XYZ file of C-alpha atoms in Angstrom:
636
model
C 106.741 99.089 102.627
C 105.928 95.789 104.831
C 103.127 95.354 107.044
C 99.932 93.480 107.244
C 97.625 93.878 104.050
C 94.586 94.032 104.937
C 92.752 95.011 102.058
C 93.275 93.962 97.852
C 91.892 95.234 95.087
C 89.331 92.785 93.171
C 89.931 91.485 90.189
C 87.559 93.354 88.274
C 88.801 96.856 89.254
C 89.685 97.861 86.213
C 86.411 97.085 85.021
C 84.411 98.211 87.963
C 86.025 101.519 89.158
C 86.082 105.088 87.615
C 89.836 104.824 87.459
C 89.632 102.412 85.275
C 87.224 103.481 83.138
C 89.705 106.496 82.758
C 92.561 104.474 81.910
C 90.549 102.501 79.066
C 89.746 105.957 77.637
C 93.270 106.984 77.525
C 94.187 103.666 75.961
C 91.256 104.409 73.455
C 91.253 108.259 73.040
C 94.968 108.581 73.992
C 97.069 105.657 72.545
C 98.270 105.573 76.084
C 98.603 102.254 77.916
C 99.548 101.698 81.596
C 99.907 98.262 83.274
C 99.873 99.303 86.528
C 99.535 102.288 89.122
C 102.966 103.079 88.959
C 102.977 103.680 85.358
C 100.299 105.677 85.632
C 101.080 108.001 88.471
C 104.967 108.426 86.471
C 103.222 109.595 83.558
C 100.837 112.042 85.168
C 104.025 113.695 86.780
C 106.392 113.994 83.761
C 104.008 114.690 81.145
C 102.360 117.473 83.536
C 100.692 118.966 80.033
C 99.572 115.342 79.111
C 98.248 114.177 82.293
C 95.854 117.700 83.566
C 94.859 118.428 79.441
C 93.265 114.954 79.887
C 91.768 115.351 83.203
C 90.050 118.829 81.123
C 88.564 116.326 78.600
C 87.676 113.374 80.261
C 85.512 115.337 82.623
C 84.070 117.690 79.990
C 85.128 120.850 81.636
C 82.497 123.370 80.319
C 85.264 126.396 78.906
C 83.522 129.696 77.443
C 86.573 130.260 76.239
C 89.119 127.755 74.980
C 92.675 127.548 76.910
C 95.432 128.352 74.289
C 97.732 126.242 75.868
C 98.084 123.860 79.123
C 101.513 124.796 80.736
C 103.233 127.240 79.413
C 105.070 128.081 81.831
C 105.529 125.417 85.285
C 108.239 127.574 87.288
C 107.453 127.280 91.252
C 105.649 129.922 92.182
C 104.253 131.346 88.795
C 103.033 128.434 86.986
C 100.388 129.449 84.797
C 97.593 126.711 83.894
C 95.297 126.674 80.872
C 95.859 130.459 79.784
C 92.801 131.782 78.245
C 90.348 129.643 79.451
C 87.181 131.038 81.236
C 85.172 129.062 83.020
C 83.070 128.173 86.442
C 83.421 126.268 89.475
C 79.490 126.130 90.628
C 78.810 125.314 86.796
C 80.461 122.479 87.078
C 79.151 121.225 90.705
C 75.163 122.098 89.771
C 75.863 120.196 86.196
C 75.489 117.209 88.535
C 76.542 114.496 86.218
C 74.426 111.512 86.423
C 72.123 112.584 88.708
C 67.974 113.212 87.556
C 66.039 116.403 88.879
C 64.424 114.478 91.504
C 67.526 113.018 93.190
C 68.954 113.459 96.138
C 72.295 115.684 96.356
C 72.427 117.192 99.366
C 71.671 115.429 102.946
C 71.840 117.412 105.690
C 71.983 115.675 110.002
C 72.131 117.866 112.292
C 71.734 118.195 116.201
C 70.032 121.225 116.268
C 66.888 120.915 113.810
C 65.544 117.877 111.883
C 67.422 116.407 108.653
C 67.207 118.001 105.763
C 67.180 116.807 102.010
C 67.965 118.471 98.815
C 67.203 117.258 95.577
C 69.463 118.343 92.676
C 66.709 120.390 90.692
C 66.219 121.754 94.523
C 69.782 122.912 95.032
C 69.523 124.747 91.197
C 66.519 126.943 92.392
C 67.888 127.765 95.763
C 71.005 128.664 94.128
C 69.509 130.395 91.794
C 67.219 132.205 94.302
C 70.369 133.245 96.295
C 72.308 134.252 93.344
C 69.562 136.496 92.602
C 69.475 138.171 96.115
C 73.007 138.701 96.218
C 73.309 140.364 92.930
C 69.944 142.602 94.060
C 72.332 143.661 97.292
C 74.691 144.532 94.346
C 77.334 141.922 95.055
C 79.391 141.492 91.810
C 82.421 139.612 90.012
C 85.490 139.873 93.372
C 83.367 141.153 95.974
C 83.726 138.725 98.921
C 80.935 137.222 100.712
C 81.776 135.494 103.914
C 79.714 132.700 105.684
C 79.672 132.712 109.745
C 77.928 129.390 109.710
C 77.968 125.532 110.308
C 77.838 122.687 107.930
C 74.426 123.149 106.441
C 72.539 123.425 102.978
C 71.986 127.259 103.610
C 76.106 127.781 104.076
C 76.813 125.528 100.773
C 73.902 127.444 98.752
C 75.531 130.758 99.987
C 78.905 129.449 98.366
C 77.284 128.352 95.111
C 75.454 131.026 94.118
C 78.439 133.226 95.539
C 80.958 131.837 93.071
C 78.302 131.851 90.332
C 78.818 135.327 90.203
C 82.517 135.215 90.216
C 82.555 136.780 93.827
C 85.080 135.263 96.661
C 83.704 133.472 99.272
C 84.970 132.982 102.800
C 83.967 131.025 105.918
C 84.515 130.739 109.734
C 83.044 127.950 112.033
C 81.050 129.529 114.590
C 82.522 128.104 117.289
C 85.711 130.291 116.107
C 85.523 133.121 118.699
C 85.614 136.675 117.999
C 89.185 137.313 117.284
C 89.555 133.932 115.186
C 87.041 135.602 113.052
C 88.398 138.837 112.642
C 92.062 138.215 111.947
C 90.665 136.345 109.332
C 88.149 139.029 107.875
C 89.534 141.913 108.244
C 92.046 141.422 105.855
C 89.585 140.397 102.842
C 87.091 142.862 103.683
C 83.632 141.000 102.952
C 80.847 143.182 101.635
C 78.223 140.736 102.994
C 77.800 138.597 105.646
C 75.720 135.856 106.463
C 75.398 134.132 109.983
C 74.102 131.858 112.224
C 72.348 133.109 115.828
C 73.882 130.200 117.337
C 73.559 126.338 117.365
C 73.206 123.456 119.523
C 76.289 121.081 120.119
C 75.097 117.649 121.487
C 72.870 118.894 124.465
C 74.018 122.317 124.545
C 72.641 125.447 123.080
C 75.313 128.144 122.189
C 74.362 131.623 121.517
C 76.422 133.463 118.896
C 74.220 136.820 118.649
C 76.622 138.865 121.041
C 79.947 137.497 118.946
C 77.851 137.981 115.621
C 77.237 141.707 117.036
C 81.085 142.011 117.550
C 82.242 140.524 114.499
C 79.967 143.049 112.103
C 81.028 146.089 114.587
C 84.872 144.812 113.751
C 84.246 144.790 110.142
C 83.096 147.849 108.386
C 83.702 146.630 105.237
C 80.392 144.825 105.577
C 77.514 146.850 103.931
C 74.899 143.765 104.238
C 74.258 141.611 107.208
C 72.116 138.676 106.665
C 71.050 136.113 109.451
C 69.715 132.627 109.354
C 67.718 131.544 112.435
C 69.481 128.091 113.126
C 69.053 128.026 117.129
C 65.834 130.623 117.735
C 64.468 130.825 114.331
C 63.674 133.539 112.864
C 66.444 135.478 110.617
C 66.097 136.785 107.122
C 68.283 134.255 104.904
C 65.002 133.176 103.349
C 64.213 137.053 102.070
C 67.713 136.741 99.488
C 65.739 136.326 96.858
C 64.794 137.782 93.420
C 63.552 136.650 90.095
C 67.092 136.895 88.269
C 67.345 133.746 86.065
C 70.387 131.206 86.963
C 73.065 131.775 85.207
C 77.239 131.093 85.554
C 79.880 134.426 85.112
C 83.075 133.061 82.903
C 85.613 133.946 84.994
C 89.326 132.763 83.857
C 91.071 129.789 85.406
C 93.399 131.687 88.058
C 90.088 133.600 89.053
C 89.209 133.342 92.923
C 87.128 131.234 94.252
C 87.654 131.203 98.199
C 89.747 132.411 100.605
C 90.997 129.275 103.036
C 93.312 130.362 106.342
C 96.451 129.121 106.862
C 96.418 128.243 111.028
C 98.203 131.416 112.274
C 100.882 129.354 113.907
C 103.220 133.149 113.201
C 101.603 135.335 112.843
C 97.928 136.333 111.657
C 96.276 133.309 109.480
C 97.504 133.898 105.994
C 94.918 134.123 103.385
C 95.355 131.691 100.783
C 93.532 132.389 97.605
C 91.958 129.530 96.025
C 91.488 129.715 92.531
C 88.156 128.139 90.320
C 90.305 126.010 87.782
C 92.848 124.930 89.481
C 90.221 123.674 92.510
C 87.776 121.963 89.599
C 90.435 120.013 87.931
C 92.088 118.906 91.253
C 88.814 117.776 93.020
C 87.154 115.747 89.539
C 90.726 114.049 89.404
C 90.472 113.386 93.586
C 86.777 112.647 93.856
C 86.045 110.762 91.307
C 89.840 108.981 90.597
C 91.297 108.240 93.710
C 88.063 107.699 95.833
C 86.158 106.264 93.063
C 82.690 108.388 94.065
C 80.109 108.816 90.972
C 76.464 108.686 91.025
C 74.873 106.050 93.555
C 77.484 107.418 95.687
C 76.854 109.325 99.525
C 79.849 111.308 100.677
C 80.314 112.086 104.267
C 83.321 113.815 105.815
C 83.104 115.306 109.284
C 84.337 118.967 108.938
C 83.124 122.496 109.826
C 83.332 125.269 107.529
C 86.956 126.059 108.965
C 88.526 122.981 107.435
C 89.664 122.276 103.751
C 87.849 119.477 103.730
C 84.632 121.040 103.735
C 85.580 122.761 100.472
C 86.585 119.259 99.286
C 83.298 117.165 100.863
C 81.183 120.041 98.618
C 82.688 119.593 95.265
C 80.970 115.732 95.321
C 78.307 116.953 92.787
C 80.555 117.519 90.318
C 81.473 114.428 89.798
C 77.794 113.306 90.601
C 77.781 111.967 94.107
C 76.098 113.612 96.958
C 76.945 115.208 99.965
C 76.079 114.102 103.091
C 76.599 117.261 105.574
C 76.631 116.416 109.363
C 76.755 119.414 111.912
C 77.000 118.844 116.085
C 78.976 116.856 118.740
C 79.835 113.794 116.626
C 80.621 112.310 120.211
C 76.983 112.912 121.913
C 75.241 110.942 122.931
C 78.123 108.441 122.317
C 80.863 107.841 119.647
C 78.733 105.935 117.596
C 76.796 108.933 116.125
C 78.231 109.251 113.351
C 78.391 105.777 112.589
C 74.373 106.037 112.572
C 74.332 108.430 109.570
C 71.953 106.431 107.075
C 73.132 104.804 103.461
C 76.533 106.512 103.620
C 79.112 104.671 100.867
C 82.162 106.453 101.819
C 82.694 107.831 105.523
C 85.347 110.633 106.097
C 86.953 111.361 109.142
C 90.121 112.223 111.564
C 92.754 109.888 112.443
C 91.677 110.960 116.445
C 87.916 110.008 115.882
C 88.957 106.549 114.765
C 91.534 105.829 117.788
C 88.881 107.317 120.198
C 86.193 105.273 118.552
C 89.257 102.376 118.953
C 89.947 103.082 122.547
C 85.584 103.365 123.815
C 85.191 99.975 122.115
C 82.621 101.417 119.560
C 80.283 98.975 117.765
C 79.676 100.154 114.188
C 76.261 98.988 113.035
C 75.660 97.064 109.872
C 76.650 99.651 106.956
C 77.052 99.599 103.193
C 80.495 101.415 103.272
C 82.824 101.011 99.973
C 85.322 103.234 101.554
C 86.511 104.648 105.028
C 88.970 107.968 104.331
C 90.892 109.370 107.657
C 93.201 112.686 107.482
C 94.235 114.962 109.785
C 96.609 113.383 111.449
C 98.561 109.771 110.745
C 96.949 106.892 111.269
C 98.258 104.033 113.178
C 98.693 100.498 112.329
C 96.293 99.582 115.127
C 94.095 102.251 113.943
C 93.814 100.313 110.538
C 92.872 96.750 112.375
C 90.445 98.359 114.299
C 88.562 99.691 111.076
C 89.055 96.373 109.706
C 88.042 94.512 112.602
C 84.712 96.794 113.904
C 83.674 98.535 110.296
C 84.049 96.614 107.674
C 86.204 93.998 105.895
C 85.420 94.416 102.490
C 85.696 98.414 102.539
C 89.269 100.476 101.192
C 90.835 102.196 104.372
C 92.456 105.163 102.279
C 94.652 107.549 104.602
C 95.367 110.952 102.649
C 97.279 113.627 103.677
C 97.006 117.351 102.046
C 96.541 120.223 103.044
C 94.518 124.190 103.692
C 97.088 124.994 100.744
C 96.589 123.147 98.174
C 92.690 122.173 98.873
C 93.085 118.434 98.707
C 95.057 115.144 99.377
C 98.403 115.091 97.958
C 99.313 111.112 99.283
C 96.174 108.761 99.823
C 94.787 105.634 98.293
C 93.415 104.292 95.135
C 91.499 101.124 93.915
C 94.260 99.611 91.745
C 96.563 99.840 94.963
C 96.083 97.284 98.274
C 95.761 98.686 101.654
C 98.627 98.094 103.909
C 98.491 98.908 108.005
C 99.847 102.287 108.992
C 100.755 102.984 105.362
C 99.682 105.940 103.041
C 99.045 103.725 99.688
C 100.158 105.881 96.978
C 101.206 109.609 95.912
C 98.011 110.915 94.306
C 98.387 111.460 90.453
C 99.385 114.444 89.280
C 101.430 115.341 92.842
C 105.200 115.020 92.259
C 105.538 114.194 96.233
C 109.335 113.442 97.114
C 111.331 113.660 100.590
C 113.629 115.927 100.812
C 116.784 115.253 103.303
C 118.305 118.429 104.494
C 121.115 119.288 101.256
C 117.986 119.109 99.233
C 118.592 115.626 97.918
C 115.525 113.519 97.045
C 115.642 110.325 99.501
C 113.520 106.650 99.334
C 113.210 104.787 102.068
C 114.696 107.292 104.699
C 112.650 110.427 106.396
C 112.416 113.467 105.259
C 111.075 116.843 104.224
C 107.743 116.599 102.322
C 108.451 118.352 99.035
C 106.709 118.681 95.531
C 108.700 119.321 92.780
C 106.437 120.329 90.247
C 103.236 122.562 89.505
C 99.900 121.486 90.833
C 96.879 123.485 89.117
C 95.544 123.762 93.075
C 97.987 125.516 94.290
C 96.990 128.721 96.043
C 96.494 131.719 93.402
C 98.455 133.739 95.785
C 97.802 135.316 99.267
C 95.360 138.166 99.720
C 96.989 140.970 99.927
C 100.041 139.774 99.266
C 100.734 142.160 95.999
C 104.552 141.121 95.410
C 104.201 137.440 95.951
C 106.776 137.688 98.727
C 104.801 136.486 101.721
C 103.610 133.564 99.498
C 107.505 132.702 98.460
C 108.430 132.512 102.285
C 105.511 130.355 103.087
C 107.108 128.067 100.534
C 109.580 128.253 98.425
C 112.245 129.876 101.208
C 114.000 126.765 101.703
C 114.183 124.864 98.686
C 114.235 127.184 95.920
C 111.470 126.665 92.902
C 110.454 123.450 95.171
C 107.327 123.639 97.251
C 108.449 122.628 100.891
C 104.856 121.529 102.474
C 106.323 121.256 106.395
C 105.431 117.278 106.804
C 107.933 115.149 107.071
C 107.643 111.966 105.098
C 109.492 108.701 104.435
C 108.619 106.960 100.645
C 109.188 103.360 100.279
C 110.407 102.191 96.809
C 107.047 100.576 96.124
C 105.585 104.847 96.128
C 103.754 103.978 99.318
C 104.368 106.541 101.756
C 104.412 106.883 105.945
C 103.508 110.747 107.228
C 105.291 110.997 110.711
C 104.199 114.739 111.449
C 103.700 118.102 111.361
C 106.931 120.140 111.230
C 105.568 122.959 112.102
C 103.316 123.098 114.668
C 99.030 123.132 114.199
C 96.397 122.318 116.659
C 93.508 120.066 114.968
C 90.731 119.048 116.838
C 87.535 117.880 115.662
C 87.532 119.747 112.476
C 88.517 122.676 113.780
C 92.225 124.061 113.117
C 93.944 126.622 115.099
C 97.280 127.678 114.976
C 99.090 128.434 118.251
C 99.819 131.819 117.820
C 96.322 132.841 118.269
C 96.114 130.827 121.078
C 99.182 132.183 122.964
C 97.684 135.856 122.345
C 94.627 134.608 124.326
C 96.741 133.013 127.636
C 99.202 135.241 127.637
C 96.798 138.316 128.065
C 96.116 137.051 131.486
C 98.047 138.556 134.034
C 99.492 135.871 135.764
C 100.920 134.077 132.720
C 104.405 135.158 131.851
C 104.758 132.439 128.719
C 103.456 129.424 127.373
C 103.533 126.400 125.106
C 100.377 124.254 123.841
C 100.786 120.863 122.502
C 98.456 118.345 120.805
C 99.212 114.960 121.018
C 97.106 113.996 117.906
C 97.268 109.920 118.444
C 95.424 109.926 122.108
C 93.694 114.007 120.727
C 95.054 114.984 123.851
C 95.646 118.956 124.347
C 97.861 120.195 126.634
C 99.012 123.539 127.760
C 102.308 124.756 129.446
C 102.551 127.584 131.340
C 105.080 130.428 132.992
C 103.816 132.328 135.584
C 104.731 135.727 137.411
C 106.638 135.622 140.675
C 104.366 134.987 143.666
C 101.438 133.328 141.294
C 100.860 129.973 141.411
C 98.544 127.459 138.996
C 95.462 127.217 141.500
C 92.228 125.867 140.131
C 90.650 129.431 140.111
C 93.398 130.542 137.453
C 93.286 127.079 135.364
C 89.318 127.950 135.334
C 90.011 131.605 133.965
C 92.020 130.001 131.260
C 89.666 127.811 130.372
C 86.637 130.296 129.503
C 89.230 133.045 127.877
C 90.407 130.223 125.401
C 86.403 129.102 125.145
C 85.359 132.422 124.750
C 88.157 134.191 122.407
C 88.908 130.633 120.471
C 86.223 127.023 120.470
C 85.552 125.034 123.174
C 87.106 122.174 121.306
C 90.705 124.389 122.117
C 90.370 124.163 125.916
C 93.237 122.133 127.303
C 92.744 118.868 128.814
C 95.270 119.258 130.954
C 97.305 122.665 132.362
C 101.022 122.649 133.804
C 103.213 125.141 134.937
C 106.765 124.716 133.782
C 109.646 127.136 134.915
C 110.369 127.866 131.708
C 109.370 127.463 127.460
C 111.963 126.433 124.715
C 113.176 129.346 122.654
C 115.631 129.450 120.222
C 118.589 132.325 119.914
C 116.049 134.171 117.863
C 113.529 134.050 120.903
C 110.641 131.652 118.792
C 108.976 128.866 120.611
C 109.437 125.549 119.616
C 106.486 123.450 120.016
C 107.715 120.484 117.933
C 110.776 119.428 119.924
C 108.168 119.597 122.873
C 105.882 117.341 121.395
C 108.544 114.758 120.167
C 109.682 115.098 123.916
C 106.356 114.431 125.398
C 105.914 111.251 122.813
C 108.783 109.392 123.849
C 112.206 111.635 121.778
C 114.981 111.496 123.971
C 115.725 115.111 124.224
C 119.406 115.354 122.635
C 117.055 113.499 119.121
C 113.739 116.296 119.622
C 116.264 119.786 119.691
C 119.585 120.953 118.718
C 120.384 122.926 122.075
C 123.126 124.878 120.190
C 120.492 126.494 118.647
C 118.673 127.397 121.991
C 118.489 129.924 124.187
C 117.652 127.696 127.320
C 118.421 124.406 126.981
C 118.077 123.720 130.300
C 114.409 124.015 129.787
C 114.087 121.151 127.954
C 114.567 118.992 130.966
C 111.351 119.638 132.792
C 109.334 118.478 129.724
C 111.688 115.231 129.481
C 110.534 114.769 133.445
C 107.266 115.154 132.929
C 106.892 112.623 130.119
C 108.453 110.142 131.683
C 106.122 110.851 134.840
C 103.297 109.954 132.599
C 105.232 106.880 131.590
C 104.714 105.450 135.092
């Protein structure tokens, strides 16, 4: 695709970068020789058995049992990967390639006590120590443990030593509110939970004890209740403890490792199982291949434990770089916070964050930055220059997209590749990404549906609960039959380069934190004066803004905006209170009475509206108009 390129590989790459040491071992253990990227990436997605059996033995996956076979069988949904292999994730993670006893893995800012550090032979013994306590509270291979916490060494111990044991784990932000929570919980059922009292974000000290009380009430599954005194102190986290020696339960590949949430956008939040071999495999080929992070290496993405790519930032270890874990206001006391964050080599972060950081004029200090990595929403051209221009000119801008549902980046970047503005570089190896137009025809160079034609070991073991697979189809496979339909649409240039345009469903992402709208309409439209409603993000300016109908003889006063405002802060985040609130005469449905936020956001960013909505297919088009009005009043 053309644009400005603003960033080549150097001419050593293939002797510098992990990458290529990887493709001199499949020249050397292999027979196999690739010229370029594009060779490469064709082989890893036709020889699917070729391509993930070497992944297994170039990283020296640690099997108790040998696999019989690689890929039996790769029909969407079913595949089944490396059947009869046992392993384990955490094995693989606390193996720590690379790394000695004393160094450090784990570094942990936050705004609400002092850094912390963890050295590898550190992490072992707490994990260890943890392990022990949970198995003394008699948690054992599938019980579920779930985490009420923030990004912080006692949350990523917890999930260690949780999975060492072959038991699920699960966790919520806790700025989530109650019913966030719940919906999530009650439907795994944790036997244990461990939880913050509350935390401080920026200058601000928020109290979770009365939600904490109300999420254990909520959830009698829960037979142990452990707390961690992160705002007042206190708690007895330190007290899971016992003498049992560390050790790793073989589990096979499909076995669970977490539960992630899908964003509720209908419906509740659907569990997604995660499983530990397909998760291993896909983060070691990820980590260490496409972002080129090994020993030496300090990994920083800003998430919260309710975002994927907190499960991704944690899996560094195994590949032997550490973590760097950051939890608080990452705009207090100014943008440049995070920016601060000492010895970092590669700095994750939102699309938003670096347009905001853009738009305040941010000066980035003096860093030693290989790599800048931005998901979450696209990134635009002037978003590139600006990272260019203000971070560094010497780093790889690498823009990924993924996903909660397949626990990674499925289009990103890669050292052999250049960096070109407002471009995605490449389709990540392994990731048979096409688009899709709407006969189901594969398209280059035109828009369309984000599809993957073939198995990925990281797709989702299945849904909880979901004992006949059918939920799991429908999330899916409904559209395009045996072809995953992801619900991004995407335009790929002949080079393989790709451009992300959207969402087409519709998720609210803001600051880490990802909500789907249906849990937030259950919160406004519980107030009495609110008849219906529609909530937008505008991710390029991370501008929220909510829509709503009210009953006759109300009207959209300041005292009712404020009473929206705290039931959304309380119930949801604070990060999910509107910016701005309008009352419309009417929201979008279609003949089958669903909302449709999408044509409203393509409205509000500039879609005529005969090119944002069929308005055969809806109930009221007439409703359509307002939002058309009000864009263009913001035009002005």
């Amino acid at each position: 695709m053309t644009g400005a390129v603003l960033w080549s590989p150097p001419a050593d790459v293939r002797e510098t970068s992990r990458i290529g040491h990887y493709l001199k071992w499949l020249r050397d253990e292999r027979g196999l020789e690739f010229a370029d990227y594009d060779g490469l990436y064709a082989w890893s997605v036709t020889d699917l058995d070729g391509f993930w059996r070497s992944v297994w033995d170039y990283f020296e996956v640690i099997a108790h049992d040998q696999p019989t076979d690689t890929l039996p069988n790769r029909t969407m949904p079913g595949a089944e990967w490396f059947p009869g292999a046992t392993l384990n994730y955490a094995e693989h993670v606390l193996r720590m390639p690379g790394l000695a006893d004393d160094d450090p893995v784990v570094l942990a800012y936050s705004q609400t006590r002092s850094a912390t550090t963890l050295t590898a032979a550190q992490l072992r013994e707490e994990v260890r120590r943890v392990r022990a306590g949970l198995k003394g509270l008699g948690v054992t291979k599938g019980d579920r443990v779930a985490a009420y916490a923030p990004n912080i060494p006692e949350t990523y111990v917890l999930f260690l030593a949780t999975a060492s044991l072959g038991a699920i784990f699960s966790s919520c932000a806790p700025e989530f509110g109650t019913r966030s929570v719940t919906d999530r919980w009650r439907q795994i059922e944790p036997k244990v939970l461990v939880a913050v009292d509350g935390y401080r974000y920026g200058d601000k000290d928020i109290d979770r004890r009365s939600e904490l009380a109300e999420i254990r009430a909520a959830l009698p599954s829960v037979e142990h209740l452990i707390t961690i005194g992160y705002l007042h102190g206190g708690g007895d986290f330190s007290e899971l403890s016992g003498d049992e020696p560390m050790s790793f339960e073989a589990v096979p590949f499909k076995h669970p490792l977490y539960v992630l949430y899908s964003s509720g956008t209908t419906g509740l939040p659907k569990p997604i199982v995660h499983g530990h071999g397909g998760i291993l495999l896909e983060h070691l080929k990820m980590l260490a291949l496409h972002h080129d992070l090994g020993p030496g290496d300090r990994f920083f993405w800003f998430t919260t434990t309710g975002w994927m790519m907190w499960n991704f930032l944690v899996s560094a270890p195994a590949v032997g770089a550490a973590t760097v874990m950051f939890d608080g206001n990452p705009g207090y006391p100014d943008l440049t916070t995070l920016w601060q964050l000492p010895d970092l080599t590669y700095f994750g972060t939102s699309a938003p964050f670096l347009m905001a950081c853009r738009k305040a004029g941010v000066e980035v200090p003096a860093n030693r930055l290989k790599a800048v990595g931005s998901t979450g929403a696209p990134l635009p051209p002037e978003g590139f220059d600006w990272v260019y221009e203000h971070v560094g000119k010497d780093l790889q801008l690498q823009s990924l997209s993924g996903g909660t549902d397949v626990c990674t980046g499925f289009v990103g970047g890669v050292p052999l590749l250049p960096v070109v503005a407002g471009v995605i570089s490449c389709r990540a190896l392994g990731s048979r990404v096409e688009a899709y137009d709407p006969t189901g025809t594969p398209v280059i160079g035109e828009l369309g549906e984000l599809v993957i034609t073939a198995p990925m070991p990281s797709m989702p073991v299945g849904f909880w609960g979901d004992t006949d697979g059918s939920r799991y189809r429908e999330a899916y496979f409904d559209v395009f039959p045996g072809v995953w339909r992801h619900g991004d649409w995407i335009t790929i240039g002949a080079d393989g380069s790709c451009v992300i345009t959207g969402r087409s469903d519709a998720t609210l992402n803001r600051g880490g934190v990802r909500l789907g709208t249906s849990e937030f309409y259950s919160v406004v439209e519980n107030i009495d004066a609110i008849v219906d409603s529609v909530v937008v993000h505008l991710d390029r300016v991370d501008e929220l803004l909510l829509f709503v109908v009210l009953a006759e003889g109300r009207e959209l006063d300041e005292e009712l905006r404020g009473q929206i405002r705290r039931e959304l802060r309380a119930a949801l985040s604070p990060r999910h209170v509107p910016d701005e609130i309008h009352q419309v005469r009417a929201v979008p449905r279609t003949l089958s009475a669903k909302k449709l936020e999408v044509p409203v956001k393509r409205i509000l960013t500039g879609t005529p509206v005969e090119s944002a909505a069929a308005k055969g297919a809806l109930a009221n088009p007439e409703s359509l108009v307002e939002f058309e009005s009000f864009a263009r009043s913001r035009e002005q």
